Coordinates of C-alpha atoms in Angstrom, one line a residue:
X1 CA 0.1 0.1 -0.2
X2 CA 1.7 3.4 -0.9
X3 CA 1.2 5.6 2.1
X4 CA 0.8 10.0 1.3
X5 CA 3.2 11.2 3.5
X6 CA 1.9 15.1 2.8
X7 CA -1.7 13.2 3.3
X8 CA -0.7 11.9 6.7
X9 CA 1.6 15.0 7.5
X10 CA -1.3 16.9 7.2
X11 CA -3.5 14.8 9.3
X12 CA -1.3 14.0 12.3
X13 CA -1.1 18.2 12.5
X14 CA -4.5 18.5 11.5
X15 CA -5.5 15.8 14.7
X16 CA -3.0 17.2 17.5
X17 CA -4.2 20.7 16.9
X18 CA -7.2 19.8 17.0
X19 CA -7.4 17.6 19.6
X20 CA -5.5 20.6 21.6
X21 CA -7.7 23.3 20.6
X22 CA -10.5 21.8 22.6
X23 CA -9.1 22.6 26.4
X24 CA -7.3 26.8 25.6
X25 CA -10.7 28.3 24.5
X26 CA -12.0 26.6 28.2
X27 CA -9.1 28.0 29.8
X28 CA -9.5 31.3 28.6
X29 CA -13.4 31.2 29.3
X30 CA -12.8 30.5 33.1
X31 CA -9.8 32.4 33.9
X32 CA -12.1 35.4 32.5
X33 CA -15.6 34.0 34.9
X34 CA -12.9 33.4 37.8
X35 CA -11.8 37.0 37.7
X36 CA -15.3 37.6 37.7
X37 CA -16.0 35.8 40.4
X38 CA -13.4 36.6 42.5
X39 CA -13.5 39.8 42.3
X40 CA -17.1 39.6 43.8
X41 CA -15.6 38.0 46.7
X42 CA -12.9 39.7 47.4
X43 CA -15.1 43.4 47.7
X44 CA -18.2 41.3 49.3
X45 CA -17.0 38.6 51.7
X46 CA -19.3 36.6 51.0
X47 CA -18.3 32.8 51.5
X48 CA -20.4 31.4 48.4
X49 CA -18.0 33.1 45.7
X50 CA -15.2 32.3 47.5
X51 CA -16.6 27.7 47.2
X52 CA -17.3 29.2 43.8
X53 CA -14.5 30.2 42.7
X54 CA -11.9 27.0 44.3
X55 CA -14.9 24.7 42.6
X56 CA -13.9 26.3 39.1
X57 CA -10.4 26.6 39.5
X58 CA -10.3 22.5 39.5
X59 CA -12.4 22.1 36.5
X60 CA -9.7 24.9 35.3
X61 CA -6.4 23.2 36.2
X62 CA -7.5 20.2 34.3
X63 CA -8.6 22.1 31.2
X64 CA -4.9 23.9 31.6
X65 CA -2.3 21.1 32.0
X66 CA -4.3 19.0 29.0
X67 CA -3.9 22.0 27.2
X68 CA 0.0 22.6 28.0
X69 CA 0.6 18.9 27.3
X70 CA -0.7 18.9 24.3
X71 CA 0.8 22.4 23.2
X72 CA 4.1 21.3 23.7
X73 CA 3.8 18.8 20.6
X74 CA 2.8 20.4 17.9
X75 CA 6.4 22.5 18.0
X76 CA 8.2 19.1 17.8
X77 CA 5.9 18.5 14.8
X78 CA 7.2 21.6 12.5
X79 CA 10.9 20.3 13.6
X80 CA 10.2 16.4 12.7
X81 CA 6.9 16.8 9.7
X82 CA 7.4 20.7 8.4
X83 CA 11.2 21.5 8.2
X84 CA 11.7 23.3 5.2
X85 CA 8.3 25.0 6.5
X86 CA 10.6 25.5 8.8
X87 CA 14.2 26.5 8.2
X88 CA 11.8 29.0 5.4
X89 CA 9.8 30.9 8.0
X90 CA 11.8 29.6 11.1
X91 CA 13.0 33.8 11.6
X92 CA 9.4 34.8 11.3
X93 CA 7.3 32.2 12.9
X94 CA 9.9 31.5 15.9
X95 CA 9.8 35.0 17.5
X96 CA 5.9 34.9 18.8
X97 CA 6.1 31.4 19.8
X98 CA 9.5 32.8 22.0
X99 CA 7.1 35.4 22.8
X100 CA 4.5 33.6 23.4
X101 CA 6.5 31.7 26.5
X102 CA 8.8 34.4 27.4
X103 CA 5.7 36.8 28.3
X104 CA 2.8 34.2 28.2
X105 CA 3.8 31.2 29.5
X106 CA 6.0 32.0 32.1
X107 CA 3.1 34.4 33.7
X108 CA 0.8 31.9 33.3
X109 CA 3.0 29.0 35.2
X110 CA 5.0 31.6 37.9
X111 CA 0.7 33.0 39.2
X112 CA -0.2 29.2 39.0
X113 CA 0.8 28.0 42.2
X114 CA -0.8 30.3 44.2
X115 CA -3.8 30.7 41.9
X116 CA -4.0 26.4 43.0
X117 CA -2.3 25.7 46.1
X118 CA -2.4 29.6 47.9
X119 CA -5.8 29.9 49.1
X120 CA -5.1 29.8 52.3
X121 CA -1.5 31.2 52.4
X122 CA -1.9 34.1 51.0
X123 CA -4.2 37.5 51.3
X124 CA -6.9 37.2 49.2
X125 CA -6.2 40.5 47.5
X126 CA -2.4 38.4 45.8
X127 CA -4.5 36.1 45.2
X128 CA -7.2 37.9 43.4
X129 CA -4.1 39.0 41.3
X130 CA -2.8 35.6 40.8
X131 CA -6.2 34.8 39.3
X132 CA -6.2 38.1 37.3
X133 CA -2.6 37.3 36.3
X134 CA -3.0 33.6 35.5
X135 CA -5.9 34.8 33.3
X136 CA -4.1 37.7 31.3
X137 CA -1.2 35.0 30.7
X138 CA -3.8 32.4 29.0
X139 CA -5.2 35.1 27.2
X140 CA -1.4 36.7 25.9
X141 CA -0.4 33.1 25.6
X142 CA -3.1 32.8 22.9
X143 CA -2.6 36.5 21.6
X144 CA 1.5 35.2 20.4
X145 CA 0.0 32.6 18.8
X146 CA -2.5 33.9 16.6
X147 CA 0.0 36.9 15.4
X148 CA 2.1 33.5 14.2
X149 CA -0.7 32.0 12.6
X150 CA -1.6 35.1 11.2
X151 CA 1.1 35.9 9.1
X152 CA 0.8 32.7 7.2
X153 CA -2.2 34.0 6.6
X154 CA -1.6 37.8 5.8
X155 CA 2.7 38.1 5.7
X156 CA 4.0 41.7 6.0
X157 CA 7.1 42.9 7.3
X158 CA 9.9 40.5 5.5
X159 CA 12.0 39.8 2.7
X160 CA 13.3 36.6 1.2
X161 CA 17.0 36.0 1.8
X162 CA 18.6 32.9 0.5
X163 CA 21.3 31.1 2.9
X164 CA 24.7 30.2 2.0
X165 CA 23.6 26.5 1.4
X166 CA 21.0 27.8 -1.1
X167 CA 17.8 27.5 0.6
X168 CA 15.6 30.8 0.7
X169 CA 14.4 31.9 4.3
X170 CA 11.6 35.1 4.8
X171 CA 13.4 37.1 7.5
X172 CA 11.9 39.6 9.3
X173 CA 12.4 43.0 8.3
X174 CA 10.0 44.9 10.8
X175 CA 8.9 42.6 14.2
X176 CA 6.1 44.4 15.1
X177 CA 4.6 45.2 11.1
X178 CA 5.3 41.1 11.9
X179 CA 2.7 41.2 15.2
X180 CA 0.5 43.6 14.0
X181 CA -0.4 42.6 10.2
X182 CA -3.1 43.0 8.6
X183 CA -5.2 40.3 10.1
X184 CA -3.5 39.4 13.8
X185 CA -6.2 41.5 15.8
X186 CA -9.5 41.1 14.6
X187 CA -8.8 37.3 14.5
X188 CA -7.1 37.4 18.4
X189 CA -10.2 39.1 19.6
X190 CA -12.4 35.9 17.1
X191 CA -10.7 33.7 19.0
X192 CA -10.8 35.5 22.7
X193 CA -14.4 35.7 22.1
X194 CA -15.4 32.3 20.9
X195 CA -13.4 31.2 23.9
X196 CA -15.0 32.7 26.8
X197 CA -18.3 31.7 25.1
X198 CA -17.5 28.0 24.9
X199 CA -15.7 28.6 28.5
X200 CA -18.8 30.1 30.0
X201 CA -20.9 27.0 28.3
X202 CA -18.8 24.9 30.6
X203 CA -19.7 26.3 33.5
X204 CA -23.8 26.9 32.8
X205 CA -23.7 23.4 31.6
X206 CA -22.2 22.1 35.3
X207 CA -24.6 24.4 36.6
X208 CA -27.2 22.7 34.7
X209 CA -26.9 19.5 36.2
X210 CA -26.5 20.8 39.9
X211 CA -30.5 22.6 39.6
X212 CA -32.0 19.6 37.6
X213 CA -30.4 17.1 40.6
X214 CA -31.7 20.0 43.1
X215 CA -27.8 19.9 44.4
X216 CA -25.8 23.2 45.3
X217 CA -29.2 25.5 44.1
X218 CA -27.2 28.7 45.9
X219 CA -23.9 28.0 44.4
X220 CA -25.4 26.7 40.9
X221 CA -27.8 29.5 40.2
X222 CA -25.0 32.4 40.5
X223 CA -22.4 30.0 38.7
X224 CA -24.9 30.4 35.6
X225 CA -26.1 34.1 36.2
X226 CA -22.6 35.0 35.3
X227 CA -21.4 32.8 32.6
X228 CA -25.3 33.6 31.1
X229 CA -24.0 37.1 31.0
X230 CA -20.8 36.4 30.2
X231 CA -21.4 33.7 27.4
X232 CA -24.5 36.5 26.0
X233 CA -22.1 39.9 25.9
X234 CA -20.1 37.6 23.9
X235 CA -22.4 35.8 21.2
X236 CA -23.9 39.4 20.3
X237 CA -20.7 41.1 20.0
X238 CA -19.3 38.2 18.0
X239 CA -21.0 38.4 14.9
X240 CA -19.4 42.0 14.5
X241 CA -16.0 40.9 15.0
X242 CA -16.6 38.2 12.1
X243 CA -18.3 40.9 10.4
X244 CA -15.3 43.0 9.8
X245 CA -12.8 39.8 9.9
X246 CA -14.7 38.7 6.9
X247 CA -14.3 42.2 5.3
X248 CA -10.2 41.1 6.1
X249 CA -10.7 38.5 4.7
X250 CA -12.2 39.4 1.4
X251 CA -8.9 41.6 0.9
X252 CA -5.4 39.6 1.8
X253 CA -7.4 35.8 1.0
X254 CA -9.6 36.6 -1.5
X255 CA -9.9 32.8 -2.8
X256 CA -10.7 31.8 0.9
X257 CA -13.5 34.5 0.9
X258 CA -14.8 33.0 -2.2
X259 CA -14.5 29.4 -0.3
X260 CA -16.5 30.6 2.5
X261 CA -19.7 31.7 0.0
X262 CA -19.6 29.2 -2.3
X263 CA -18.6 32.1 -5.0
X264 CA -17.5 30.4 -8.0
X265 CA -17.9 34.0 -10.6
X266 CA -17.4 37.0 -10.6
X267 CA -20.6 39.4 -9.8
X268 CA -21.7 42.4 -8.9
X269 CA -24.7 42.5 -5.8
X270 CA -23.6 39.3 -5.2
X271 CA -25.1 36.8 -2.5
X272 CA -24.9 35.6 1.1
X273 CA -25.7 31.9 1.4
X274 CA -27.9 31.5 4.5
X275 CA -27.9 27.8 4.4
X276 CA -27.2 25.3 2.0
X277 CA -25.1 23.5 -0.1
X278 CA -22.1 23.8 -3.0
X279 CA -21.0 21.3 -5.6
X280 CA -17.9 22.2 -7.3
X281 CA -18.0 19.8 -9.9
X282 CA -21.4 21.5 -10.9
X283 CA -19.8 24.8 -9.8
X284 CA -23.0 25.7 -8.8
X285 CA -24.3 27.0 -4.4
X286 CA -27.8 25.5 -3.3
X287 CA -29.7 27.2 -0.4
X288 CA -30.9 30.1 0.5
X289 CA -28.9 33.2 -0.7
X290 CA -29.8 36.7 -0.5
X291 CA -29.5 38.4 -3.8
X292 CA -26.4 41.4 -2.5
X293 CA -25.7 41.5 1.2
X294 CA -22.4 39.8 0.7
X295 CA -21.3 42.6 -1.7
X296 CA -23.0 45.5 1.0
X297 CA -21.4 43.5 3.7
X298 CA -17.8 43.4 2.1
X299 CA -18.3 47.3 1.1
X300 CA -21.1 48.6 1.7
X301 CA -22.6 48.6 -1.7
X302 CA -25.1 46.2 -2.6
X303 CA -24.0 47.0 -6.5
X304 CA -20.8 46.1 -5.7
X305 CA -18.4 43.6 -7.0
X306 CA -17.3 40.4 -5.7
X307 CA -14.2 38.6 -6.9
X308 CA -15.6 34.4 -7.0
X309 CA -13.3 31.8 -7.9
X310 CA -13.1 31.8 -11.5
X311 CA -10.2 34.9 -11.0
X312 CA -7.9 32.4 -9.8
X313 CA -6.5 28.8 -11.5
X314 CA -8.3 25.9 -9.9
X315 CA -5.2 24.3 -8.7
X316 CA -5.1 27.5 -6.1
X317 CA -8.2 27.2 -4.9
X318 CA -9.3 25.9 -1.4
X319 CA -11.6 22.8 -0.6
X320 CA -14.6 24.5 -1.4
X321 CA -17.4 21.6 0.0
X322 CA -15.1 21.8 3.2
X323 CA -14.5 25.4 3.5
X324 CA -18.4 26.2 2.9
X325 CA -19.5 23.7 5.0
X326 CA -17.3 24.3 8.3
X327 CA -17.9 28.2 8.0
X328 CA -21.8 27.7 8.1
X329 CA -22.0 25.2 10.7
X330 CA -19.4 28.4 12.5
X331 CA -21.7 31.2 11.4
X332 CA -25.3 28.8 12.3
X333 CA -24.0 28.0 16.0
X334 CA -23.3 31.0 16.8
X335 CA -27.0 32.8 15.8
X336 CA -28.2 30.0 18.1
X337 CA -25.8 30.5 21.1
X338 CA -27.5 34.5 20.6
X339 CA -31.2 33.0 20.7
X340 CA -30.1 31.2 23.2
X341 CA -28.4 33.3 25.6
X342 CA -31.2 36.3 24.9
X343 CA -34.6 33.7 25.5
X344 CA -32.4 32.7 28.7
X345 CA -31.9 35.6 30.1
X346 CA -35.4 37.0 28.9
X347 CA -36.6 33.9 31.1
X348 CA -33.9 35.1 34.2
X349 CA -35.7 39.3 33.9
X350 CA -39.1 36.8 34.8
X351 CA -37.9 34.5 37.5
X352 CA -38.8 31.6 35.5
X353 CA -35.0 30.8 34.4
X354 CA -34.0 27.9 36.3
X355 CA -37.5 26.4 37.0
X356 CA -38.0 26.1 33.3
X357 CA -36.6 22.4 33.2
X358 CA -36.4 21.8 29.6
X359 CA -33.9 24.2 29.4
X360 CA -31.4 23.2 31.8
X361 CA -31.5 20.0 30.1
X362 CA -30.8 21.6 27.0
X363 CA -27.6 23.6 29.2
X364 CA -26.4 20.5 29.8
X365 CA -24.9 18.5 26.5
X366 CA -24.8 22.5 25.1
X367 CA -21.2 22.4 26.0
X368 CA -20.5 20.7 23.1
X369 CA -21.6 23.2 20.4
X370 CA -19.0 25.9 21.3
X371 CA -15.6 23.4 21.3
X372 CA -17.8 22.0 17.6
X373 CA -17.9 26.3 16.7
X374 CA -14.1 27.1 17.6
X375 CA -13.1 23.5 15.7
X376 CA -15.4 24.4 12.6
X377 CA -14.0 28.2 12.8
X378 CA -10.4 26.5 12.8
X379 CA -11.3 24.3 9.7
X380 CA -12.7 26.9 7.5
X381 CA -9.7 29.6 8.2
X382 CA -6.6 27.1 7.8
X383 CA -8.7 24.8 4.9
X384 CA -9.2 27.9 3.2
X385 CA -5.8 29.0 3.3
X386 CA -4.9 25.7 1.2
X387 CA -2.9 25.3 -1.1
X388 CA -0.8 28.0 0.6
X389 CA 1.2 27.1 4.2
X390 CA 2.1 30.7 3.4
X391 CA -0.2 32.7 1.7
X392 CA 1.2 32.9 -1.6
X393 CA 4.9 32.3 -0.8
X394 CA 5.2 28.4 0.6
X395 CA 2.6 25.5 -0.9
X396 CA 2.0 23.3 2.0
X397 CA 3.5 20.7 -0.5
X398 CA 6.6 22.1 -0.5
X399 CA 6.7 22.5 3.4
X400 CA 7.6 18.7 4.0
X401 CA 10.5 17.4 5.7
X402 CA 12.9 15.8 3.0
X403 CA 14.1 12.7 5.8
X404 CA 10.9 11.6 7.5
X405 CA 8.9 8.4 5.3
X406 CA 5.6 7.9 6.0
X407 CA 5.7 4.4 7.8
X408 CA 7.5 6.9 10.1
X409 CA 4.7 9.5 10.5
X410 CA 1.9 7.2 10.5
X411 CA 3.2 5.1 13.2
X412 CA 3.8 9.1 14.8
X413 CA 0.1 9.7 14.3
X414 CA -1.2 5.7 15.5
X415 CA 0.7 6.7 18.8
X416 CA -1.2 10.5 19.6
X417 CA -4.4 9.1 18.7
X418 CA -3.4 6.2 21.7
X419 CA -1.6 8.6 24.2
X420 CA -4.7 11.0 23.3
X421 CA -7.7 9.2 23.6
X422 CA -6.3 7.7 26.9
X423 CA -5.4 11.7 27.8
X424 CA -9.0 12.3 27.1
X425 CA -10.5 10.0 28.9
X426 CA -8.5 10.7 31.7
X427 CA -9.3 14.1 31.7
X428 CA -13.3 12.9 31.5
X429 CA -12.6 11.1 34.9
X430 CA -11.1 14.5 36.4
X431 CA -14.0 16.1 35.2
X432 CA -16.5 14.0 36.8
X433 CA -15.1 13.4 40.1
X434 CA -14.8 16.9 40.6
X435 CA -18.4 17.5 39.6
X436 CA -19.8 15.2 41.7
X437 CA -18.2 15.9 44.3
X438 CA -19.1 19.1 44.5
X439 CA -18.3 22.6 45.8
X440 CA -17.2 22.8 49.5
X441 CA -19.1 23.6 52.0
X442 CA -20.0 28.1 51.6
X443 CA -22.8 27.9 54.5
X444 CA -21.1 31.1 56.4
X445 CA -22.7 34.3 56.7
X446 CA -21.6 37.5 54.5
X447 CA -20.6 39.2 58.3
X448 CA -18.5 36.8 60.4
X449 CA -16.9 35.1 57.3
X450 CA -13.6 36.0 57.2
X451 CA -10.9 34.8 54.7
X452 CA -8.1 32.0 56.3
X453 CA -5.6 33.6 55.6
X454 CA -6.2 36.5 57.1
X455 CA -7.3 34.4 60.4
X456 CA -3.9 33.1 60.3
X457 CA -1.7 34.6 63.0
X458 CA 2.4 35.1 61.6
X459 CA 3.7 32.1 62.9
X460 CA 1.4 29.8 61.6
X461 CA 1.9 31.2 58.1
X462 CA 5.9 30.7 58.7
X463 CA 5.3 26.7 59.5
X464 CA 2.5 26.6 56.9

């Protein structure tokens, strides 16, 4: 059997990064909510907010651990499976990755110990500061990764140089030009807001479980309410970010945008596909379309011309059907999150939310859908860039390692699948155990409660 090393290398990278990408959005989203919960504890000294914060810290730690472990693997893959690519962009791609390690990972790791183990050892203000730093570090980590990826989508601030041994490589001419390349900021905010939604839905899922089981009700009500507000605000601002993101894609990656919408012919008054499917063989898109709306969203003009796939050689087309379906799946789920959040807020206002059992039951499995939406967004963005590893500079087929064989990649892919499957079930086991155990006791009045670290005398603190 002939094995295709390009297919296997791409499959391995897709598998490892999609598995990894389950966890950082949970950490980023939960990091924001931990800051909110703990700030409420800090300013009100209500014991329940301590219990809420401490419980969600345990879930955060489980996500964070798996996210870090699986993220390191991909950096090795650049060297093993994609050595030609690494040699070509190493000067540029390595800089944001190094910045992520220096400015983000150290920040997260440095304060993570206080977050996890310092609750009874430091004063509340110190612990809150550590929580803020971990949350900030998780977002900074996302920023530098998005910068590295965005440069591949919209490469600027570089020049091509030839090394002494005859290899061509891209060299930075302006570091800040690389950092603030045309797509980095909008893609960063798109990722961050998507992560807030994912983290909020995880908390709402567990809180809804407690409400259905009639356990830890006060804990569940307060956890759910704040997570719902974060989810609703995030879901409402995400379309605006997505709209601007699509305009950037239309300007710098028109073939990808055409694939998003299944637009095969360049035309004025281009329609926006609401729902449907596309057939690249027939070069037709079926479904519900709104005439002129794509032109308006891109150029604020219903008559504006939008570039279609006919302006590009067919060998430069992305896999149109995959890009179209994943993009529309992401958008459809985004609309669902808006509708669900607004209905839930209305019921909360009417004081009927937590008595609406069918809705609480619905929220329990709903945690899966933001994960699907973020994964679909990643697939549409990365498949939409094909056949380029670096847009218009380096084709994916030219970035492979020359010294690695297909059987070697197949073996490593199989091992990754086995290890990651075990890791996933361990993660589920830890979550299940913590959720079934529930939060610690919070039956203390706000007026009498004092943080343990504040009650300890100096000798006890020293011994601890």
